[in-house]
């Protein structure tokens, strides 16, 4: 297996950094538990907007602005970050919040829900353009987490952190339906817990490993082929960006780290990165 090391790109101390997405020449991401939407560019990170609720993902929209996963709902904001519409998804004040997500071929949103206390329970949801209600596509999940599409939109990849699996579904870009689920890989507990994922241009799936301090690439036959070591234990997600989309940006967290652990890994909560010979693909913009 090829082993590489990531470097610190944007120093931060995010409580729960997540949801990186490359848009234009900018890296967008969130600090979930602090409710912060962030932008990193030219070695500088700025806060675009702060909420008093968890914000778990950001998706650039084709018409400008963004779609955000805010606690129990999808919130649409314009280019000035003003809220223009909301789509309720979960009961307000309930036990669940929205988690990770991705944009499908038609610009529809796919996202998971999970319990605040991290116990098993949640679902996989879809929201299409023009809809005022999200569809529950899969229910009774352990812990819905990373979602990503194949470069040609032939497949959807989904992480269930509680089950420690990456599952692949056939995806129909015309109907936006999924079918034929099969487990691509089940992660050994010694490696960490699977979290966010990214898919490269030739089909490799990069899996962030919470408590494992690494990101690993799994081939379509289920074999590990590459490993990126990260100087932070709690690795949360990753996304391709930068020149030629050949930089893998990696988010991390300080949550659950005590004083001793934080002293041993002072870069925890930062954005890390590494330039790879394999690039990613331009991410689809949302049409919701």
Short mmCIF file of C-alpha atoms in Angstrom, two decimals:
data_model
loop_
_atom_site.label_atom_id
_atom_site.label_comp_id
_atom_site.label_asym_id
_atom_site.label_seq_id
_atom_site.Cartn_x
_atom_site.Cartn_y
_atom_site.Cartn_z
CA UNK A 1 0.00 0.00 0.00
CA UNK A 2 1.21 3.51 -0.84
CA UNK A 3 1.55 5.72 2.26
CA UNK A 4 1.59 9.53 2.12
CA UNK A 5 1.41 12.39 4.63
CA UNK A 6 -0.88 15.42 4.58
CA UNK A 7 0.25 18.90 5.61
CA UNK A 8 -1.60 21.70 7.36
CA UNK A 9 -3.22 23.99 4.78
CA UNK A 10 -5.49 26.22 6.85
CA UNK A 11 -4.74 26.29 10.59
CA UNK A 12 -7.94 26.28 12.64
CA UNK A 13 -9.31 24.78 15.83
CA UNK A 14 -12.68 23.66 14.55
CA UNK A 15 -14.78 21.81 17.07
CA UNK A 16 -16.20 19.60 14.32
CA UNK A 17 -14.88 20.64 10.91
CA UNK A 18 -16.81 18.93 8.09
CA UNK A 19 -18.42 19.16 4.67
CA UNK A 20 -15.56 20.50 2.49
CA UNK A 21 -16.53 21.47 -1.06
CA UNK A 22 -14.42 23.22 -3.70
CA UNK A 23 -16.26 25.96 -5.59
CA UNK A 24 -14.50 28.23 -8.07
CA UNK A 25 -11.20 28.95 -6.37
CA UNK A 26 -12.51 28.62 -2.83
CA UNK A 27 -12.86 25.87 -0.25
CA UNK A 28 -16.16 26.01 1.61
CA UNK A 29 -16.68 24.02 4.80
CA UNK A 30 -18.49 24.04 8.13
CA UNK A 31 -17.78 23.76 11.84
CA UNK A 32 -20.91 21.78 12.65
CA UNK A 33 -21.25 22.15 16.39
CA UNK A 34 -20.43 25.87 16.36
CA UNK A 35 -22.86 26.48 13.49
CA UNK A 36 -20.22 28.19 11.34
CA UNK A 37 -20.08 28.40 7.55
CA UNK A 38 -16.46 29.02 6.54
CA UNK A 39 -14.46 29.89 3.44
CA UNK A 40 -10.73 29.24 3.03
CA UNK A 41 -8.71 30.88 0.27
CA UNK A 42 -5.11 32.09 -0.07
CA UNK A 43 -4.13 30.62 3.29
CA UNK A 44 -6.88 32.60 5.05
CA UNK A 45 -10.13 31.36 6.59
CA UNK A 46 -13.11 33.65 7.12
CA UNK A 47 -16.51 33.05 8.67
CA UNK A 48 -19.31 33.70 6.20
CA UNK A 49 -22.21 33.18 8.57
CA UNK A 50 -22.87 31.74 12.02
CA UNK A 51 -26.03 29.98 13.19
CA UNK A 52 -27.10 29.09 16.72
CA UNK A 53 -27.75 25.54 15.52
CA UNK A 54 -25.60 22.81 13.95
CA UNK A 55 -24.76 23.38 10.27
CA UNK A 56 -23.54 20.16 8.69
CA UNK A 57 -23.09 20.83 4.95
CA UNK A 58 -23.01 23.51 2.27
CA UNK A 59 -23.87 23.10 -1.43
CA UNK A 60 -23.32 25.88 -4.01
CA UNK A 61 -26.47 26.49 -6.09
CA UNK A 62 -26.61 26.87 -9.85
CA UNK A 63 -28.63 30.07 -9.48
CA UNK A 64 -26.22 31.56 -6.95
CA UNK A 65 -26.09 31.29 -3.20
CA UNK A 66 -26.07 28.05 -1.28
CA UNK A 67 -28.21 25.27 0.12
CA UNK A 68 -27.30 24.51 3.74
CA UNK A 69 -28.14 21.62 6.02
CA UNK A 70 -29.10 23.41 9.24
CA UNK A 71 -30.01 21.12 12.13
CA UNK A 72 -33.46 19.84 11.06
CA UNK A 73 -33.97 21.58 7.71
CA UNK A 74 -32.57 22.62 4.34
CA UNK A 75 -32.01 26.37 4.27
CA UNK A 76 -31.55 28.29 1.01
CA UNK A 77 -29.45 31.45 1.17
CA UNK A 78 -28.59 33.99 -1.51
CA UNK A 79 -25.14 35.24 -2.46
CA UNK A 80 -25.23 37.66 0.49
CA UNK A 81 -26.01 34.73 2.82
CA UNK A 82 -29.56 35.91 3.50
CA UNK A 83 -32.10 33.12 4.00
CA UNK A 84 -34.64 33.04 1.17
CA UNK A 85 -36.39 29.70 1.76
CA UNK A 86 -36.44 26.72 4.10
CA UNK A 87 -37.55 23.12 3.67
CA UNK A 88 -38.33 21.37 6.97
CA UNK A 89 -37.07 17.78 7.02
CA UNK A 90 -37.09 16.60 10.65
CA UNK A 91 -39.30 17.39 13.65
CA UNK A 92 -38.13 20.60 15.32
CA UNK A 93 -36.45 19.99 18.65
CA UNK A 94 -36.29 16.25 18.04
CA UNK A 95 -33.60 13.64 18.59
CA UNK A 96 -32.23 13.84 15.04
CA UNK A 97 -30.23 16.33 13.00
CA UNK A 98 -29.13 16.37 9.38
CA UNK A 99 -25.62 15.09 8.65
CA UNK A 100 -23.53 14.79 5.48
CA UNK A 101 -24.70 15.11 1.89
CA UNK A 102 -23.95 15.37 -1.83
CA UNK A 103 -25.49 16.69 -5.05
CA UNK A 104 -26.80 14.31 -7.71
CA UNK A 105 -26.80 14.54 -11.50
CA UNK A 106 -30.01 16.59 -11.66
CA UNK A 107 -28.86 18.95 -8.92
CA UNK A 108 -30.95 17.18 -6.30
CA UNK A 109 -29.69 16.98 -2.72
CA UNK A 110 -28.93 13.70 -1.01
CA UNK A 111 -28.30 13.84 2.72
CA UNK A 112 -28.48 11.77 5.85
CA UNK A 113 -29.98 12.24 9.29
CA UNK A 114 -28.52 11.01 12.56
CA UNK A 115 -29.21 11.19 16.27
CA UNK A 116 -27.72 13.99 18.35
CA UNK A 117 -26.52 11.42 20.90
CA UNK A 118 -24.86 9.35 18.13
CA UNK A 119 -26.97 6.27 18.92
CA UNK A 120 -28.16 4.22 15.92
CA UNK A 121 -31.07 5.70 14.04
CA UNK A 122 -31.51 7.91 11.01
CA UNK A 123 -32.27 7.87 7.31
CA UNK A 124 -31.12 8.79 3.81
CA UNK A 125 -33.12 11.65 2.28
CA UNK A 126 -33.46 13.23 -1.18
CA UNK A 127 -34.72 16.69 -2.14
CA UNK A 128 -35.34 17.53 -5.80
CA UNK A 129 -35.74 20.92 -7.45
CA UNK A 130 -39.20 22.36 -6.88
CA UNK A 131 -40.04 20.01 -4.04
CA UNK A 132 -41.23 21.37 -0.69
CA UNK A 133 -40.73 18.08 1.12
CA UNK A 134 -37.76 15.71 1.19
CA UNK A 135 -38.22 12.01 0.44
CA UNK A 136 -36.96 9.32 2.82
CA UNK A 137 -35.14 6.94 0.48
CA UNK A 138 -33.71 4.59 3.14
CA UNK A 139 -34.68 4.36 6.80
CA UNK A 140 -33.57 2.46 9.91
CA UNK A 141 -29.91 3.24 9.33
CA UNK A 142 -27.19 3.03 11.94
CA UNK A 143 -25.54 6.44 11.49
CA UNK A 144 -25.87 8.11 8.09
CA UNK A 145 -22.66 9.85 7.16
CA UNK A 146 -20.55 10.43 4.03
CA UNK A 147 -22.22 10.47 0.60
CA UNK A 148 -20.53 10.81 -2.80
CA UNK A 149 -21.22 10.04 -6.46
CA UNK A 150 -19.11 8.30 -9.08
CA UNK A 151 -17.60 10.68 -11.62
CA UNK A 152 -20.01 9.44 -14.31
CA UNK A 153 -23.00 9.38 -11.92
CA UNK A 154 -23.38 5.64 -12.32
CA UNK A 155 -23.19 4.99 -8.58
CA UNK A 156 -23.85 6.55 -5.18
CA UNK A 157 -21.55 5.73 -2.27
CA UNK A 158 -22.87 5.91 1.28
CA UNK A 159 -21.21 5.57 4.69
CA UNK A 160 -22.98 4.08 7.69
CA UNK A 161 -20.62 4.88 10.55
CA UNK A 162 -22.42 2.64 13.04
CA UNK A 163 -22.23 -0.34 10.69
CA UNK A 164 -18.65 0.66 9.70
CA UNK A 165 -19.49 0.19 6.02
CA UNK A 166 -19.23 1.94 2.69
CA UNK A 167 -22.16 0.81 0.54
CA UNK A 168 -22.48 1.40 -3.19
CA UNK A 169 -25.83 1.78 -4.96
CA UNK A 170 -26.57 1.84 -8.66
CA UNK A 171 -27.73 5.38 -9.46
CA UNK A 172 -29.94 6.40 -12.39
CA UNK A 173 -29.15 10.02 -13.32
CA UNK A 174 -32.39 10.28 -15.32
CA UNK A 175 -34.77 9.22 -12.55
CA UNK A 176 -32.43 10.01 -9.60
CA UNK A 177 -33.34 6.65 -8.08
CA UNK A 178 -30.93 4.23 -6.40
CA UNK A 179 -31.00 0.43 -6.36
CA UNK A 180 -28.95 -2.73 -5.84
CA UNK A 181 -27.05 -1.87 -2.64
CA UNK A 182 -23.91 -3.86 -1.88
CA UNK A 183 -21.17 -3.33 0.67
CA UNK A 184 -17.95 -2.10 -0.93
CA UNK A 185 -15.93 -2.43 2.27
CA UNK A 186 -16.40 -2.99 5.99
CA UNK A 187 -13.80 -1.09 7.99
CA UNK A 188 -11.81 -2.82 10.72
CA UNK A 189 -12.28 -1.06 14.11
CA UNK A 190 -8.52 -0.71 14.45
CA UNK A 191 -8.43 1.71 11.51
CA UNK A 192 -11.01 4.13 12.91
CA UNK A 193 -14.64 4.84 12.06
CA UNK A 194 -15.62 5.72 8.47
CA UNK A 195 -16.87 9.29 8.11
CA UNK A 196 -16.88 11.57 5.06
CA UNK A 197 -15.82 10.37 1.60
CA UNK A 198 -14.71 11.66 -1.80
CA UNK A 199 -14.52 9.89 -5.17
CA UNK A 200 -11.69 10.57 -7.62
CA UNK A 201 -11.85 10.80 -11.41
CA UNK A 202 -10.91 7.14 -11.94
CA UNK A 203 -13.29 5.65 -9.38
CA UNK A 204 -11.29 5.39 -6.19
CA UNK A 205 -13.19 6.16 -2.98
CA UNK A 206 -11.29 8.12 -0.32
CA UNK A 207 -12.58 7.33 3.16
CA UNK A 208 -11.92 9.61 6.14
CA UNK A 209 -11.34 7.61 9.31
CA UNK A 210 -12.48 9.23 12.55
CA UNK A 211 -10.20 8.41 15.51
CA UNK A 212 -7.81 6.86 12.98
CA UNK A 213 -5.80 9.90 11.91
CA UNK A 214 -5.89 8.91 8.25
CA UNK A 215 -7.70 8.83 4.93
CA UNK A 216 -7.62 5.65 2.86
CA UNK A 217 -8.40 4.98 -0.79
CA UNK A 218 -10.45 1.89 -1.55
CA UNK A 219 -10.57 0.40 -5.04
CA UNK A 220 -13.79 -0.73 -6.71
CA UNK A 221 -12.95 -4.33 -5.79
CA UNK A 222 -12.81 -3.44 -2.09
CA UNK A 223 -9.01 -3.37 -1.69
CA UNK A 224 -7.20 -0.60 0.15
CA UNK A 225 -4.56 0.92 -2.16
CA UNK A 226 -3.37 4.18 -0.57
CA UNK A 227 -3.21 5.77 2.86
CA UNK A 228 -2.76 9.42 3.83
CA UNK A 229 -1.60 10.04 7.38
CA UNK A 230 -3.03 13.16 9.03
CA UNK A 231 -1.54 14.92 12.10
CA UNK A 232 -4.92 14.87 13.85
CA UNK A 233 -6.77 11.89 15.29
CA UNK A 234 -10.31 12.91 14.44
CA UNK A 235 -10.41 13.09 10.64
CA UNK A 236 -13.90 13.91 9.41
CA UNK A 237 -14.17 14.36 5.64
CA UNK A 238 -12.33 15.16 2.42
CA UNK A 239 -12.85 16.77 -0.98
CA UNK A 240 -10.86 17.39 -4.14
CA UNK A 241 -10.02 20.95 -5.16
CA UNK A 242 -7.21 23.31 -6.02
CA UNK A 243 -5.39 23.49 -9.38
CA UNK A 244 -6.58 20.67 -11.66
CA UNK A 245 -8.62 19.35 -8.71
CA UNK A 246 -5.55 17.42 -7.55
CA UNK A 247 -5.45 18.61 -3.95
CA UNK A 248 -7.31 16.47 -1.45
CA UNK A 249 -8.53 18.76 1.34
CA UNK A 250 -9.13 17.02 4.66
CA UNK A 251 -11.21 18.35 7.56
CA UNK A 252 -10.72 17.47 11.21
CA UNK A 253 -12.08 18.06 14.71
CA UNK A 254 -11.05 18.85 18.27
CA UNK A 255 -14.24 17.52 19.85
CA UNK A 256 -13.66 14.55 22.20
CA UNK A 257 -9.97 15.45 22.61
CA UNK A 258 -8.78 16.18 26.15
CA UNK A 259 -6.01 18.62 27.06
CA UNK A 260 -3.28 16.03 26.72
CA UNK A 261 -4.49 14.96 23.28
CA UNK A 262 -4.79 18.57 22.10
CA UNK A 263 -1.25 19.29 23.26
CA UNK A 264 0.01 16.28 21.32
CA UNK A 265 -1.78 17.32 18.12
CA UNK A 266 -1.89 21.15 18.05
CA UNK A 267 -3.09 21.20 14.44
CA UNK A 268 -6.29 19.29 15.26
CA UNK A 269 -9.33 21.09 13.88
CA UNK A 270 -7.39 22.43 10.88
CA UNK A 271 -7.78 21.83 7.17
CA UNK A 272 -5.07 19.52 5.86
CA UNK A 273 -4.17 18.79 2.27
CA UNK A 274 -2.04 16.81 -0.11
CA UNK A 275 -1.45 17.00 -3.86
CA UNK A 276 -2.16 13.71 -5.61
CA UNK A 277 -1.46 12.40 -9.12
CA UNK A 278 -5.13 11.48 -9.36
CA UNK A 279 -7.63 14.35 -9.42
CA UNK A 280 -11.28 14.72 -8.60
CA UNK A 281 -14.17 16.04 -10.66
CA UNK A 282 -16.08 19.33 -10.63
CA UNK A 283 -18.89 19.05 -8.12
CA UNK A 284 -22.44 19.40 -9.37
CA UNK A 285 -24.29 22.54 -8.30
CA UNK A 286 -27.61 22.21 -6.49
CA UNK A 287 -30.86 23.15 -8.24
CA UNK A 288 -33.11 23.10 -5.17
#
